[in-house]
Short mmCIF file of C-alpha atoms in Angstrom, two decimals:
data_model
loop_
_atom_site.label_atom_id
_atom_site.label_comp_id
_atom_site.label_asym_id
_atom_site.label_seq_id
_atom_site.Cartn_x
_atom_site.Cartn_y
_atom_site.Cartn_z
CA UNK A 573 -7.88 14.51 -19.80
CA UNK A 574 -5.06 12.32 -17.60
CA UNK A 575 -2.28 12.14 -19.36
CA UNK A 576 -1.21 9.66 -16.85
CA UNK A 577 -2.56 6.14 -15.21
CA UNK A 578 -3.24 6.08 -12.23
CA UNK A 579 -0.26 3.16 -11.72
CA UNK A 580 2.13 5.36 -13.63
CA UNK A 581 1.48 8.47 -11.90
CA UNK A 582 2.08 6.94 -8.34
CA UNK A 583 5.60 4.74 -9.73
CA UNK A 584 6.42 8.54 -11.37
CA UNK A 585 5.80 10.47 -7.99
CA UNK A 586 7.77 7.66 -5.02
CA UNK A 587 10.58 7.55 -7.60
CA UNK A 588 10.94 11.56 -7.14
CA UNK A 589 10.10 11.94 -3.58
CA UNK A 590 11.91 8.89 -2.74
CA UNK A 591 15.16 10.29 -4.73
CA UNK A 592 15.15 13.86 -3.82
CA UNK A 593 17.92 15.43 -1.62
CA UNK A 594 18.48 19.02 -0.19
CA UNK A 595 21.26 20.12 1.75
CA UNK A 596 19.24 24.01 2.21
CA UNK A 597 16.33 24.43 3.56
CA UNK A 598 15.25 27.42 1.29
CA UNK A 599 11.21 26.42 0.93
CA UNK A 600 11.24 26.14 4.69
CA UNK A 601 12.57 29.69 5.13
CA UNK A 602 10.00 30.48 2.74
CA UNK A 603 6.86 29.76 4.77
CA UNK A 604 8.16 28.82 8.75
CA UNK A 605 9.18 30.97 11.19
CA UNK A 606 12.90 30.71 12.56
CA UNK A 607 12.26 29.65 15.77
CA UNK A 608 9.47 26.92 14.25
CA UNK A 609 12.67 25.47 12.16
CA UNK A 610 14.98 25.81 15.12
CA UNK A 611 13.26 23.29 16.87
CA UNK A 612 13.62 20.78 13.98
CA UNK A 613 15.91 18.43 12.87
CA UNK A 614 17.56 19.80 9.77
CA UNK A 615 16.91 17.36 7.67
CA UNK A 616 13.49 18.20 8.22
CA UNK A 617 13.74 21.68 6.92
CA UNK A 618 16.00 20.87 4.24
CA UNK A 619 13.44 18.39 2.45
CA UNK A 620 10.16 20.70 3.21
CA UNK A 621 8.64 20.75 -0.42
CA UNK A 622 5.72 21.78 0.71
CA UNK A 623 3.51 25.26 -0.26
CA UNK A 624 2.64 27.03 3.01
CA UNK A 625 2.00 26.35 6.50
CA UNK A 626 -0.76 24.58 7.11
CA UNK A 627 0.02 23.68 11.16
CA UNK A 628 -0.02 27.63 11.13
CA UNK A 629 -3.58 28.21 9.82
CA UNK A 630 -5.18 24.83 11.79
CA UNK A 631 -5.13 26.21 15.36
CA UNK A 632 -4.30 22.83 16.81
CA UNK A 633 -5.31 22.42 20.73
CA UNK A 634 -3.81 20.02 23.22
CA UNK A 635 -4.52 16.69 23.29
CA UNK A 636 -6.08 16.50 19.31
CA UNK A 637 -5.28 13.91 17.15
CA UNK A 638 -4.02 15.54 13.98
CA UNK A 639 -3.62 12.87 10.37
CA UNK A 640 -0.54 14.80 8.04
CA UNK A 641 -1.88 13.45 4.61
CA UNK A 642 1.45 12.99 2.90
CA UNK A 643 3.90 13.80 5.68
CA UNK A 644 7.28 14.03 3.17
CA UNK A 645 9.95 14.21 5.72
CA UNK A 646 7.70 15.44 8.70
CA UNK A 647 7.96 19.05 9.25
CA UNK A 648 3.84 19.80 9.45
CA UNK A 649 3.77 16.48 11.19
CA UNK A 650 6.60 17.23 13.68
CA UNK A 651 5.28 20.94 14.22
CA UNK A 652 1.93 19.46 15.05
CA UNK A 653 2.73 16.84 16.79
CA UNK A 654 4.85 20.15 19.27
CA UNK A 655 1.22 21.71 19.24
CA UNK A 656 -0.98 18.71 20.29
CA UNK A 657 1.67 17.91 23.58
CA UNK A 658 1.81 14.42 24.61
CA UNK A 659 -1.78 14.20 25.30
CA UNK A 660 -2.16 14.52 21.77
CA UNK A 661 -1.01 12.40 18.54
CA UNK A 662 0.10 13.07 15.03
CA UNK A 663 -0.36 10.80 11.98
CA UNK A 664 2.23 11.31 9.35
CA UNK A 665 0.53 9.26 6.30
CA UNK A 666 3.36 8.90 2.79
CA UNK A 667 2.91 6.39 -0.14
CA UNK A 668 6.99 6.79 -0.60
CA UNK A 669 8.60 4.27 1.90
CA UNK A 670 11.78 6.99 2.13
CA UNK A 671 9.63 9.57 3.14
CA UNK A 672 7.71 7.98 5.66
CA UNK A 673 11.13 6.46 6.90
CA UNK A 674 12.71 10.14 7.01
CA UNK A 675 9.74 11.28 9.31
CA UNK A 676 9.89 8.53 11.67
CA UNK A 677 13.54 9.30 11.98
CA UNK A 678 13.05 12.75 12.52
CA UNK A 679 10.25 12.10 15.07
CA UNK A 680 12.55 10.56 16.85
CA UNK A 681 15.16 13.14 16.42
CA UNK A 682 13.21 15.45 17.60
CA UNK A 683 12.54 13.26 20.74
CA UNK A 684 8.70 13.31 19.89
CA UNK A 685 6.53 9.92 20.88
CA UNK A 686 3.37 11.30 20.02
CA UNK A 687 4.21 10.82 16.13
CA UNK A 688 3.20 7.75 14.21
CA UNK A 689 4.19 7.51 10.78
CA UNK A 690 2.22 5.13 8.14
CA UNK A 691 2.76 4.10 4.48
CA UNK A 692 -0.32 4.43 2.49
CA UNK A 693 -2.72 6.12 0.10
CA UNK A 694 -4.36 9.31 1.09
CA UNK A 695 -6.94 7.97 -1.44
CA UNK A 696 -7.06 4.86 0.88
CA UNK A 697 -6.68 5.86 4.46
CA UNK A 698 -5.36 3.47 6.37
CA UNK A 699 -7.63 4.61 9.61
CA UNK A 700 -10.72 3.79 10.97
CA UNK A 701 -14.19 6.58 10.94
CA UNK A 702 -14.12 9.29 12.68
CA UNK A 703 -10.81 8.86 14.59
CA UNK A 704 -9.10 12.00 13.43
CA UNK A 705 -9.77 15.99 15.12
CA UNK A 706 -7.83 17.28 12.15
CA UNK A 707 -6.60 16.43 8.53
CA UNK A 708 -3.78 18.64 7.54
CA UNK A 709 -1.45 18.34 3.75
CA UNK A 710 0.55 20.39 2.17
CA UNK A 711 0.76 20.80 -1.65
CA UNK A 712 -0.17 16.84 -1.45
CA UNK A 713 -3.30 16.98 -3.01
CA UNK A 714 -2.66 18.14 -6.39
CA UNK A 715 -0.92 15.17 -6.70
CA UNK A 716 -3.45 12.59 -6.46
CA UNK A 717 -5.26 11.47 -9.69
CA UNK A 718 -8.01 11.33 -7.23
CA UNK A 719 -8.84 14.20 -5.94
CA UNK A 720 -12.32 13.70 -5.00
CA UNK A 721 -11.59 10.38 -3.31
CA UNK A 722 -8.91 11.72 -0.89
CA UNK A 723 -11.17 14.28 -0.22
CA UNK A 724 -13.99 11.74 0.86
CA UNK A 725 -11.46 9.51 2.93
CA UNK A 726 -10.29 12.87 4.45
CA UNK A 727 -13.92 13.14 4.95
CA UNK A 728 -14.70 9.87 6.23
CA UNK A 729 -11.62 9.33 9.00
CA UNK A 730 -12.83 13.05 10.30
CA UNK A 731 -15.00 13.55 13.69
CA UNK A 732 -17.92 15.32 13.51
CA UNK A 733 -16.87 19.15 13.98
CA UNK A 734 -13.28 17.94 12.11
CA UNK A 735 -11.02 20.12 10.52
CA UNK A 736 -9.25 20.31 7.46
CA UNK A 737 -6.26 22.68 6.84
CA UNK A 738 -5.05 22.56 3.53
CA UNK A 739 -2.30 24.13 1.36
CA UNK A 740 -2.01 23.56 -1.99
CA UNK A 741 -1.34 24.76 -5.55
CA UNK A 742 -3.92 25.51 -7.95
CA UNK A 743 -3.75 25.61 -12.00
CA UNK A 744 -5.83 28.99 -12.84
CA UNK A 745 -5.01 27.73 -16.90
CA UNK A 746 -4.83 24.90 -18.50
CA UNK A 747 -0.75 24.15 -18.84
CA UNK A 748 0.08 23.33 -22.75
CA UNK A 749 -0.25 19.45 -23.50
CA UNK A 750 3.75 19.18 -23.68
CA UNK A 751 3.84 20.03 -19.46
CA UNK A 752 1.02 18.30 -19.17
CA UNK A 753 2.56 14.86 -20.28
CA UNK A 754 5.74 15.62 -18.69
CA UNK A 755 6.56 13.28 -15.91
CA UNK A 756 8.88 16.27 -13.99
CA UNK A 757 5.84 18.75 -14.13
CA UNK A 758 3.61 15.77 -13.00
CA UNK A 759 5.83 15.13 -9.69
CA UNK A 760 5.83 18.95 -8.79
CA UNK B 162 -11.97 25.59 -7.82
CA UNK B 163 -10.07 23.80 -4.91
CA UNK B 164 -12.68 25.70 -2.62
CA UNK B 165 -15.32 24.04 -4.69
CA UNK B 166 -13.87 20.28 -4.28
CA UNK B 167 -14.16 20.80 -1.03
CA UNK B 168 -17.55 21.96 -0.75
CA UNK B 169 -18.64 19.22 -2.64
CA UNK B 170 -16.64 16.77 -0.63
CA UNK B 171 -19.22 17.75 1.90
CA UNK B 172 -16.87 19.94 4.00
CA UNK B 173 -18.68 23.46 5.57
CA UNK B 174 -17.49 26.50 6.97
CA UNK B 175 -15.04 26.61 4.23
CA UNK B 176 -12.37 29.58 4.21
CA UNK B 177 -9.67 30.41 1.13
CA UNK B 178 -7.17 32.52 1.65
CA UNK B 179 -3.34 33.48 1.33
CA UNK B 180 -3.70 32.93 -2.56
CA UNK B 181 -0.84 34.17 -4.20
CA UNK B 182 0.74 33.51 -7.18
CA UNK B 183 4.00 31.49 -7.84
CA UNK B 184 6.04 32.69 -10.54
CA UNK B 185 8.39 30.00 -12.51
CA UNK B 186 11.27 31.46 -10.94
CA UNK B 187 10.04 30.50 -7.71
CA UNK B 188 10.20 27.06 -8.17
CA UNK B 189 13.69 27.24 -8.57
CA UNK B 190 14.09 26.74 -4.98
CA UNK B 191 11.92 23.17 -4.75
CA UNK B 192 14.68 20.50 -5.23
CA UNK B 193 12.54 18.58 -7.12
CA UNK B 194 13.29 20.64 -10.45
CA UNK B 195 16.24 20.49 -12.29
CA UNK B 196 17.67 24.06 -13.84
CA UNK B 197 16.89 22.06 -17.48
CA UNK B 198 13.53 20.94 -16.40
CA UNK B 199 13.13 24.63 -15.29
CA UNK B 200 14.41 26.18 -18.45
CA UNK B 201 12.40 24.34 -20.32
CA UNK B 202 9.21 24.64 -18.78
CA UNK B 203 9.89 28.49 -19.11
CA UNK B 204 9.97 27.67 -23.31
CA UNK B 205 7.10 25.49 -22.69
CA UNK B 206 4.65 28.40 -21.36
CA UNK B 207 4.09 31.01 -23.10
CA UNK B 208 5.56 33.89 -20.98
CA UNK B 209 2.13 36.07 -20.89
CA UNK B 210 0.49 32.90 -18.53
CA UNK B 211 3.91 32.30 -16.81
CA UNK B 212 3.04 34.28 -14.10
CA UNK B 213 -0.51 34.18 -13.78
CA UNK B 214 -0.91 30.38 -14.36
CA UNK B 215 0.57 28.52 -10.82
CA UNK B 216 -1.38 29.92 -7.64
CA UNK B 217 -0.40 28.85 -3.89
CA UNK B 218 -3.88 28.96 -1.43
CA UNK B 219 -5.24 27.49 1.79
CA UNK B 220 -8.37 25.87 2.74
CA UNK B 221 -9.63 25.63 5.98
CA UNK B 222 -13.02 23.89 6.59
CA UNK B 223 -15.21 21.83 8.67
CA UNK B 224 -16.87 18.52 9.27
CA UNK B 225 -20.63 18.90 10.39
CA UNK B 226 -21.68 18.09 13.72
CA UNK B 227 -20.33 18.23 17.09
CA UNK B 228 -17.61 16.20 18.89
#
């Protein structure tokens, strides 16, 4: 049962994306390698809230157009967008305006002009059919009140032969109704 | 179950793996969670499911067809 609207879950999530601040990059040190984060800018590793490595597990070739379904402040997007070259081109898709500012900003850090960063809806893809090699997100999903529907847009902006690389957290019990209407445990 | 999602989304050649599971303690180091939010998510769950209840995997899979 939602505890949450659809409306309210989406104001409840920007708000604590678009507030959060890090000055360690501990998560990143959790799943990257050190010479993956030494090529970033640190404000890129330092606001990775993400749950694996999902650029790790995609096997992205040269030249492939990659979507990063709620980019945060760009490290899968960055890391993919080193792994496609300049023949290739990374989405970095965010709902919160901050984030997708702090990836744009660290695309260009990073001196990268294969990265294009959009505000939107994974559950609303702002792409056209079939114009995508590979969708990748990182703890992202669990987010969305609508699961199934970001899974069909991921679905629908995918080639044929399109990959999806996905990390994420699952729920193996049902959390007690108290976490479940919290808006904190909602945003993680 | 997110395995399952996916299958039914349509997607094929689907693959799970590095499931693990995170502990409470491990969320400590996501910024997004204050030490009160924290300590009071660990009176919230009973400890028994506090380790066994949050799990970390990945998904790869594939759209049919060829490019």
């Amino acid at each position: 049962m939602p505890y949450f609207r659809e409306e309210e879950a989406r104001a409840i999530i920007q708000d604590t994306y678009g507030h959060v601040r890090s000055d360690r990059a501990a998560v990143a040190e959790a799943f990257y390698a050190p010479e993956e984060l030494a090529r970033l800018p640190r404000g890129a590793a330092e606001l990775a809230l993400g749950v694996g490595h999902p650029v790790g597990h995609a096997a992205l070739q040269p030249g492939e157009v990659v979507l990063d379904l709620g980019c945060g402040a760009g490290i899968d997007t960055l890391l993919a967008a080193f792994a496609v070259g300049p023949g290739g081109r990374v989405i970095g898709l965010d709902m919160t305006p901050e984030m997708a500012e702090r990836t744009q900003q660290h695309a260009a850090a990073a001196d990268l002009a294969n990265v294009e960063v959009r505000e939107g809806l994974i559950e609303e893809i702002p792409l056209s059919d079939a114009s995508v090699d590979v969708v990748l997100s990182n703890g992202v999903l669990n987010l969305s009140t609508r699961k199934s529907r970001a899974l069909a847009e991921t679905m629908r902006v995918l080639r044929p032969g399109g990959r999806v690389s996905l990390s994420d957290l699952i729920l193996t019990e049902a959390l007690p109704e108290d976490v479940l209407k919290s808006p904190a445990a909602l945003a993680g | 179950m997110f395995g399952e999602k996916a299958a039914k989304g349509g997607f094929k050649t689907i693959e799970v793996f590095d499931r693990r599971s995170m502990t409470l303690d491990e969320l400590a180091v996501y910024p997004l969670f204050t030490p009160e939010f924290l300590a009071w998510l660990k009176r919230s769950i009973p400890p028994a499911q506090q380790d066994r209840i949050i799990y970390t995997a990945h998904i790869r899979g594939k759209k049919d067809g060829h490019v």
